Coordinates of N, CA and C in Angstrom, one line a residue:
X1 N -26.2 125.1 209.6 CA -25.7 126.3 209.0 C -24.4 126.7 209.6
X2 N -24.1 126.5 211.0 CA -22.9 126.7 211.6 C -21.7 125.9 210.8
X3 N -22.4 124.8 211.0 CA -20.9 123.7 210.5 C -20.8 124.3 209.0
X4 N -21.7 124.6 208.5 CA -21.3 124.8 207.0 C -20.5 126.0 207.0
X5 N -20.9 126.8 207.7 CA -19.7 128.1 208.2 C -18.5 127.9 208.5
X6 N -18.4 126.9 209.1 CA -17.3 126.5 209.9 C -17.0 127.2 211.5
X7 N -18.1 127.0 212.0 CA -18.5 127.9 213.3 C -19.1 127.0 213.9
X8 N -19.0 126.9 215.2 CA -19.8 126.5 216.4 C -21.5 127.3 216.3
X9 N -22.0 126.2 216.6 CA -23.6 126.9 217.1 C -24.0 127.7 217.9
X10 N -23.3 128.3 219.0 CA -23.3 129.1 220.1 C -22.6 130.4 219.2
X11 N -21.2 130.5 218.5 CA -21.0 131.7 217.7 C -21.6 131.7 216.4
X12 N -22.7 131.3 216.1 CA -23.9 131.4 215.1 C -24.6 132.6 215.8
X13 N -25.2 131.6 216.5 CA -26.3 132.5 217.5 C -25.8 133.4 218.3
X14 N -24.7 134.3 218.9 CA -23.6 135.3 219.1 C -24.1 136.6 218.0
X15 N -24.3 136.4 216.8 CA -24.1 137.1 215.6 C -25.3 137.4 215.3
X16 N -26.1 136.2 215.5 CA -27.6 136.0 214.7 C -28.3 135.9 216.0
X17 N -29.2 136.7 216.3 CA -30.0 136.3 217.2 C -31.4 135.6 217.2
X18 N -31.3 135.9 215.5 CA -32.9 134.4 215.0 C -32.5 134.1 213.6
X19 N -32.7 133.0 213.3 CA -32.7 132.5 211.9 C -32.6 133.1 210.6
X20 N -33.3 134.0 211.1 CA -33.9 134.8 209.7 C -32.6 135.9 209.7
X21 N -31.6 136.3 210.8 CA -30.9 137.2 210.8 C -29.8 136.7 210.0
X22 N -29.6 135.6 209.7 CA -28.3 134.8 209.3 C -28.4 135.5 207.8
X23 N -29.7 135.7 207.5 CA -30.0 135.5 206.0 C -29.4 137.6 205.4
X24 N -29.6 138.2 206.5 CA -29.3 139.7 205.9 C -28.1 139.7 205.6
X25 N -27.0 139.2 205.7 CA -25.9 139.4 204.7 C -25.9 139.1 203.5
X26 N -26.7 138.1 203.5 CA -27.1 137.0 201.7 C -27.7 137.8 200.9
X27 N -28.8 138.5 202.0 CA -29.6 139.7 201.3 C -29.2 141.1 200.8
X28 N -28.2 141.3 201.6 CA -27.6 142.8 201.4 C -26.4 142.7 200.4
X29 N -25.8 141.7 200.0 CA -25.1 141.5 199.3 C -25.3 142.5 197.9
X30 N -26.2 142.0 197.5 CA -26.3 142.7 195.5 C -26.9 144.0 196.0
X31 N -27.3 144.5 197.0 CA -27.0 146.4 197.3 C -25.8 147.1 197.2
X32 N -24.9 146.3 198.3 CA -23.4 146.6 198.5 C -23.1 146.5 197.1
X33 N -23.1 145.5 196.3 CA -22.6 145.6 194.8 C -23.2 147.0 194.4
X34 N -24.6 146.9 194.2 CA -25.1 148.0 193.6 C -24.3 149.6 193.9
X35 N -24.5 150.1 195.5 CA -23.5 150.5 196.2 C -22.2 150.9 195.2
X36 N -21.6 150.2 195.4 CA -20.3 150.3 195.0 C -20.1 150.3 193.5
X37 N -21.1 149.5 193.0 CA -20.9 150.5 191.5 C -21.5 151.9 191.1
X38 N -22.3 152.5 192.0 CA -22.9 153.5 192.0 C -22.1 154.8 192.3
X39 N -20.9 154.3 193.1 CA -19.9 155.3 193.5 C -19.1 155.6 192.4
X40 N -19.2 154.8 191.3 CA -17.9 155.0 189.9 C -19.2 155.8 189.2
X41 N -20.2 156.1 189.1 CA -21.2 156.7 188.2 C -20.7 158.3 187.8
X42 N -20.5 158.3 186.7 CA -19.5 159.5 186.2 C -20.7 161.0 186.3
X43 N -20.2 162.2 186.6 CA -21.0 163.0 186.5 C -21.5 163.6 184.9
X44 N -22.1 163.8 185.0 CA -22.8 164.4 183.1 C -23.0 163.0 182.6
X45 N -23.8 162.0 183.3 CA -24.4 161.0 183.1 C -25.3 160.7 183.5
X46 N -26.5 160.3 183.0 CA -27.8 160.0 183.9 C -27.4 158.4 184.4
X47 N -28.4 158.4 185.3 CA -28.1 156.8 186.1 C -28.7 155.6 185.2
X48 N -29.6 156.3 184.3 CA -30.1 155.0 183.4 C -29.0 154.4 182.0
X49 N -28.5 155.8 181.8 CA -27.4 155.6 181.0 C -26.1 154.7 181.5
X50 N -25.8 155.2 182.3 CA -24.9 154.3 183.8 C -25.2 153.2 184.0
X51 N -26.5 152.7 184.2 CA -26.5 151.2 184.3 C -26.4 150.2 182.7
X52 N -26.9 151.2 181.5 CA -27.1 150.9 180.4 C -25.9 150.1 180.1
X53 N -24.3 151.2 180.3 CA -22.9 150.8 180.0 C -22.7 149.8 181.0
X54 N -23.1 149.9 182.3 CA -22.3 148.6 183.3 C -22.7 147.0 182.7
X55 N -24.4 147.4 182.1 CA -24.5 146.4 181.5 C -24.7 145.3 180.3
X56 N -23.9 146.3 179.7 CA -23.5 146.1 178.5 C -22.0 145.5 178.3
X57 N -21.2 146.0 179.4 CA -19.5 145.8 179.8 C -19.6 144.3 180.8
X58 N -21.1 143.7 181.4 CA -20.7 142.5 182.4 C -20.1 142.6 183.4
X59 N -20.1 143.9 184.0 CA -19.6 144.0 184.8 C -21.0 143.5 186.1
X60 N -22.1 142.9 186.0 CA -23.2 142.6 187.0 C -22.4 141.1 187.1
X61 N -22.6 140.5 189.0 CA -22.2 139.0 188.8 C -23.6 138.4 188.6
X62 N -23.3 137.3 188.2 CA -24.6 136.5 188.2 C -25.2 136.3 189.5
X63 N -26.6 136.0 189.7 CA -27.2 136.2 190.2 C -27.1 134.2 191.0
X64 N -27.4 134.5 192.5 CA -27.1 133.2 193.1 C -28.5 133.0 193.6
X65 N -28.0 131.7 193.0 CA -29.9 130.7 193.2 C -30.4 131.2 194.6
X66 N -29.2 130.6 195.7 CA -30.2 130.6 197.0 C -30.3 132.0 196.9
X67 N -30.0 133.0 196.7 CA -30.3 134.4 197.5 C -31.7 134.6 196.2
X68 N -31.8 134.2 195.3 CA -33.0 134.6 194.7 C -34.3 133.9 195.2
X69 N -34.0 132.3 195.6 CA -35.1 132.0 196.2 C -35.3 132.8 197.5
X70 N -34.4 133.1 198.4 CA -34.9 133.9 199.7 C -35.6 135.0 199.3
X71 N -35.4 135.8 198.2 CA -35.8 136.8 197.5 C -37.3 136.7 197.0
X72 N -37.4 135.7 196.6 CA -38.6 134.8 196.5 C -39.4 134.6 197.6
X73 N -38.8 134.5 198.6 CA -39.2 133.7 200.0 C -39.9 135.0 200.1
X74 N -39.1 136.5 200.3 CA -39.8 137.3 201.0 C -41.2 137.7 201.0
X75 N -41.8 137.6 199.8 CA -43.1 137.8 199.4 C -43.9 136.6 200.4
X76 N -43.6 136.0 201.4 CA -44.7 135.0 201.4 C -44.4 134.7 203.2
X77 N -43.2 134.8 203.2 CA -42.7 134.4 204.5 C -42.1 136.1 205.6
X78 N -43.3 136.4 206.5 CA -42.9 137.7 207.2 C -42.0 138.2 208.0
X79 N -41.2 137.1 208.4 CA -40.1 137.5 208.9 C -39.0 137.6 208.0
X80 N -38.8 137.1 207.1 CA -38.3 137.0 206.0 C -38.6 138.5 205.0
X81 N -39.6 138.5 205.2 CA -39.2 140.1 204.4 C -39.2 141.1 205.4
X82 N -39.4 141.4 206.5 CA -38.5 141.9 207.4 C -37.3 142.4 207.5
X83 N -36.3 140.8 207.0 CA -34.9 141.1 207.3 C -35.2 141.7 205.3
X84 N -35.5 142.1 204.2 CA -35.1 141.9 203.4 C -35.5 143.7 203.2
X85 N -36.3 144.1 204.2 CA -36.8 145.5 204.3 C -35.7 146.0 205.0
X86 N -34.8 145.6 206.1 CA -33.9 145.9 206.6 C -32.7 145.8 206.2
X87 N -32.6 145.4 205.2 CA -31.8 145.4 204.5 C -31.2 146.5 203.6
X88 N -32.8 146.9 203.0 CA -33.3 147.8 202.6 C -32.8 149.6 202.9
X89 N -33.7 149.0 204.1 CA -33.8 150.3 205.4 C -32.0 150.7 205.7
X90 N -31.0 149.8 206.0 CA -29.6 150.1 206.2 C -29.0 150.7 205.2
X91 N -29.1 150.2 203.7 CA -28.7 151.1 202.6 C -29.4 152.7 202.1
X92 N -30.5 153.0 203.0 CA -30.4 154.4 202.7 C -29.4 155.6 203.1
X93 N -29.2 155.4 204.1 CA -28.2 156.3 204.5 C -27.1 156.4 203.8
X94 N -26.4 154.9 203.2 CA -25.3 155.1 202.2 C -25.7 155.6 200.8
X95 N -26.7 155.1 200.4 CA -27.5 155.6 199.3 C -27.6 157.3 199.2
X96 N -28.2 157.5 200.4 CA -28.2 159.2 200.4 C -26.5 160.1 200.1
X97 N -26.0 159.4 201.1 CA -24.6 160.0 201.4 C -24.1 159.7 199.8
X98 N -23.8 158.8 198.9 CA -23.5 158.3 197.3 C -24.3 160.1 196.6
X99 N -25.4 159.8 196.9 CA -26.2 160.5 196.4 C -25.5 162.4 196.1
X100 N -25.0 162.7 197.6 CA -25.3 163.9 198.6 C -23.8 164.5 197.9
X101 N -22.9 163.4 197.7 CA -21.8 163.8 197.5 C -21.7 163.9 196.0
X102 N -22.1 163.3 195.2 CA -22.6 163.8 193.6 C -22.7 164.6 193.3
X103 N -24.0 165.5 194.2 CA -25.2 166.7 193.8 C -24.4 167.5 194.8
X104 N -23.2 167.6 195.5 CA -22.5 168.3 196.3 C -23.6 169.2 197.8
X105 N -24.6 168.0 198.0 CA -25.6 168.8 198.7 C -25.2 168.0 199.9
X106 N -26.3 167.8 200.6 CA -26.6 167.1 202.2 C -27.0 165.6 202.0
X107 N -26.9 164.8 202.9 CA -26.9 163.6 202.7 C -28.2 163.6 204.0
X108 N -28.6 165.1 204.5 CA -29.6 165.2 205.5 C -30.9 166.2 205.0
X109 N -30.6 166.3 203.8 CA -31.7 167.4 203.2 C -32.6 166.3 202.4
X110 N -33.9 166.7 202.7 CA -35.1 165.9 202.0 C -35.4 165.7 200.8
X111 N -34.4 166.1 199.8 CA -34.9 166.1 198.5 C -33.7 164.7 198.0
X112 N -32.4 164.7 198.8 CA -31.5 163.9 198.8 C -31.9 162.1 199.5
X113 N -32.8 162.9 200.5 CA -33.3 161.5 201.1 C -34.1 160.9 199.7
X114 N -35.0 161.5 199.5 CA -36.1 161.2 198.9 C -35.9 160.6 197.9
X115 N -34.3 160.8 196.9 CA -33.6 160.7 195.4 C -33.0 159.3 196.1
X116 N -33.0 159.1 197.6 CA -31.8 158.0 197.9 C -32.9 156.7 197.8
X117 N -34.4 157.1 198.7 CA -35.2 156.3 199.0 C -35.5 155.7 197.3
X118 N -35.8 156.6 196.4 CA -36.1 156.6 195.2 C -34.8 155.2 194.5
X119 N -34.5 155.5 194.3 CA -33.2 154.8 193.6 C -33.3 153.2 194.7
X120 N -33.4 153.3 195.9 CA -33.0 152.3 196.5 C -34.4 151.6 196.2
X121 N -35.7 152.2 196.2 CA -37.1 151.2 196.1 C -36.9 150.8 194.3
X122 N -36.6 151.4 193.6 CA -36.3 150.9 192.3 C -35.6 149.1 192.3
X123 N -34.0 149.7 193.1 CA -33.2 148.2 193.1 C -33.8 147.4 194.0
X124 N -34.8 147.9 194.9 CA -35.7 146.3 195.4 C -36.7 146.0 194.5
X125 N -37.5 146.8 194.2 CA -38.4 146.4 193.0 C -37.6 145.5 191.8
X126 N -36.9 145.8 191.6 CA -36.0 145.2 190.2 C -35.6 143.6 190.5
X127 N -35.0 143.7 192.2 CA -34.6 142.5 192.2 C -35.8 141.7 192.4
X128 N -36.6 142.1 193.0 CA -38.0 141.3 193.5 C -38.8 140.3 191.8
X129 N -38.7 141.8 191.3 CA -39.2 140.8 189.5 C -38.5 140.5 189.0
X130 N -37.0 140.3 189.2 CA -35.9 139.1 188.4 C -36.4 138.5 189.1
X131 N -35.9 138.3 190.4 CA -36.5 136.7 191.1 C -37.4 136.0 191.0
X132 N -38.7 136.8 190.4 CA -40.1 136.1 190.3 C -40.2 135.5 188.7
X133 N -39.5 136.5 188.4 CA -39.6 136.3 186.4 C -38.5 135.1 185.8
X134 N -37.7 134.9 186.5 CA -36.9 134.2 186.2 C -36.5 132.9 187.2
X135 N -37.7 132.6 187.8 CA -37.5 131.7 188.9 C -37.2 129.9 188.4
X136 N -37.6 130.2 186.9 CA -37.3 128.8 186.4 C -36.4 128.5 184.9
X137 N -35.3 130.2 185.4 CA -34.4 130.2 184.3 C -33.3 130.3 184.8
X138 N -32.2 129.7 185.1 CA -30.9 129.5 185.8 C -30.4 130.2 185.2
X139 N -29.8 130.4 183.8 CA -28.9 130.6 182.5 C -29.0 132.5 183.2
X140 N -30.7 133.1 183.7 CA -30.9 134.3 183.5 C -29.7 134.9 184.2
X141 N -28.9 135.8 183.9 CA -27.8 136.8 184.5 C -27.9 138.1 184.4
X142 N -26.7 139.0 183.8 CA -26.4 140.0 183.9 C -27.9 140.6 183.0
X143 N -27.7 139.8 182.1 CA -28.4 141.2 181.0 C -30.1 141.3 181.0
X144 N -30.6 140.0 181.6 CA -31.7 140.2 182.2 C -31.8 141.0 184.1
X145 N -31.1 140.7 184.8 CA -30.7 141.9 185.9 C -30.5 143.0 184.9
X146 N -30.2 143.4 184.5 CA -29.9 144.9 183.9 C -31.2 145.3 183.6
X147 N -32.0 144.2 182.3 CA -33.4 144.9 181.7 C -34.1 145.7 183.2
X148 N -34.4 144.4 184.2 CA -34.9 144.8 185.5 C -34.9 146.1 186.0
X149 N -33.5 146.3 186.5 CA -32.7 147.4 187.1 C -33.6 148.5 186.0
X150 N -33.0 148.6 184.9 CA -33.4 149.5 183.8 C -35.4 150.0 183.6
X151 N -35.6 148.9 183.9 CA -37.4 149.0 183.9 C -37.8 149.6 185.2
X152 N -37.4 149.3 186.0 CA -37.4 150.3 187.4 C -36.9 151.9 187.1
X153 N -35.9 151.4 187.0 CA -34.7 153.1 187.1 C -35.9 153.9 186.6
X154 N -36.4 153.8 185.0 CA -36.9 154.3 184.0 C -38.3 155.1 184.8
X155 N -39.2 153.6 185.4 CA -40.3 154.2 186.2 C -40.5 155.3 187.3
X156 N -39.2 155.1 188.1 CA -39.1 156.2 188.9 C -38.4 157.6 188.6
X157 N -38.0 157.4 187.2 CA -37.1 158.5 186.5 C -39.1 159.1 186.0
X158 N -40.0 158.7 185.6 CA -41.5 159.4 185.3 C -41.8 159.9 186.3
X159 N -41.6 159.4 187.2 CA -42.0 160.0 188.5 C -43.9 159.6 188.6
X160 N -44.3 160.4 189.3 CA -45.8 159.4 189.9 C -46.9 160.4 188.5
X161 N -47.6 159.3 188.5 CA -49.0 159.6 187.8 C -49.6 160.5 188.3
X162 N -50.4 161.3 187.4 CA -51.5 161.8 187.5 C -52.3 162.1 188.7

């Protein structure tokens, strides 16, 4: 993995302190995207409508094999979903703050956490069943990532049962 970096083994392990750590950038990747298209999200728009146009426009990249198998991986392998929880767990705070500064509120008040935690378990659920649903379709891209995203968004936009 070093040499493929183009790194010595000793500044691998500098950075990464186990195996599995090498993998949280790979993993946090399509957040940071998410992230960052979440900050263009126009106001007097709902977020389902918002993802409806991003993905209708192509603006999602396609989705990369290896990060969907590790994605895959997580469900089975525990250290591996660890880093993939942690992953997770680091984008709330940006999540909130996206959030905080929309609704002109706090990025420390609990209703803002809760809308951040909300939104962010949606885009793990979403990516977790592309990766599973589409594990033996290469071609799948943007517009199936979008259905996903969309079928999530929608469920947590119902909010909890009964």
């Amino acid at each position: 993995m070093a040499r493929a970096a183009g790194i010595s083994s000793r500044t691998l392990w500098r950075h990464f302190p186990t195996k599995e750590s090498c993998v949280l950038p790979a993993l946090s990747a399509g957040l940071r995207f998410a992230v960052d298209q979440l900050a263009a999200w126009p106001s007097g728009m709902t977020l389902v409508d918002f993802v409806t146009r991003a993905g209708r426009s192509g603006t999602l990249p396609p989705a990369a094999p290896a990060v969907l198998d590790l994605i895959r991986m997580t469900s089975t392998e525990p250290a591996l979903r660890a880093v993939w929880l942690q992953a997770h767990d680091d984008a709330l705070p940006v999540l909130a703050e996206l959030l905080a500064r929309r609704s002109g509120g706090s990025a420390d008040d609990l209703r803002t956490k809760v809308h951040a935690a909300t939104v962010n378990g949606a885009l793990r659920a979403a990516a977790e069943e592309f990766a599973h649903r589409y594990a033996d379709d290469p071609e799948a891209s943007g517009e199936e990532i979008t259905a996903c995203v969309l079928a999530a968004l929608r469920a947590a936009a119902e909010g909890l049962p009964y």
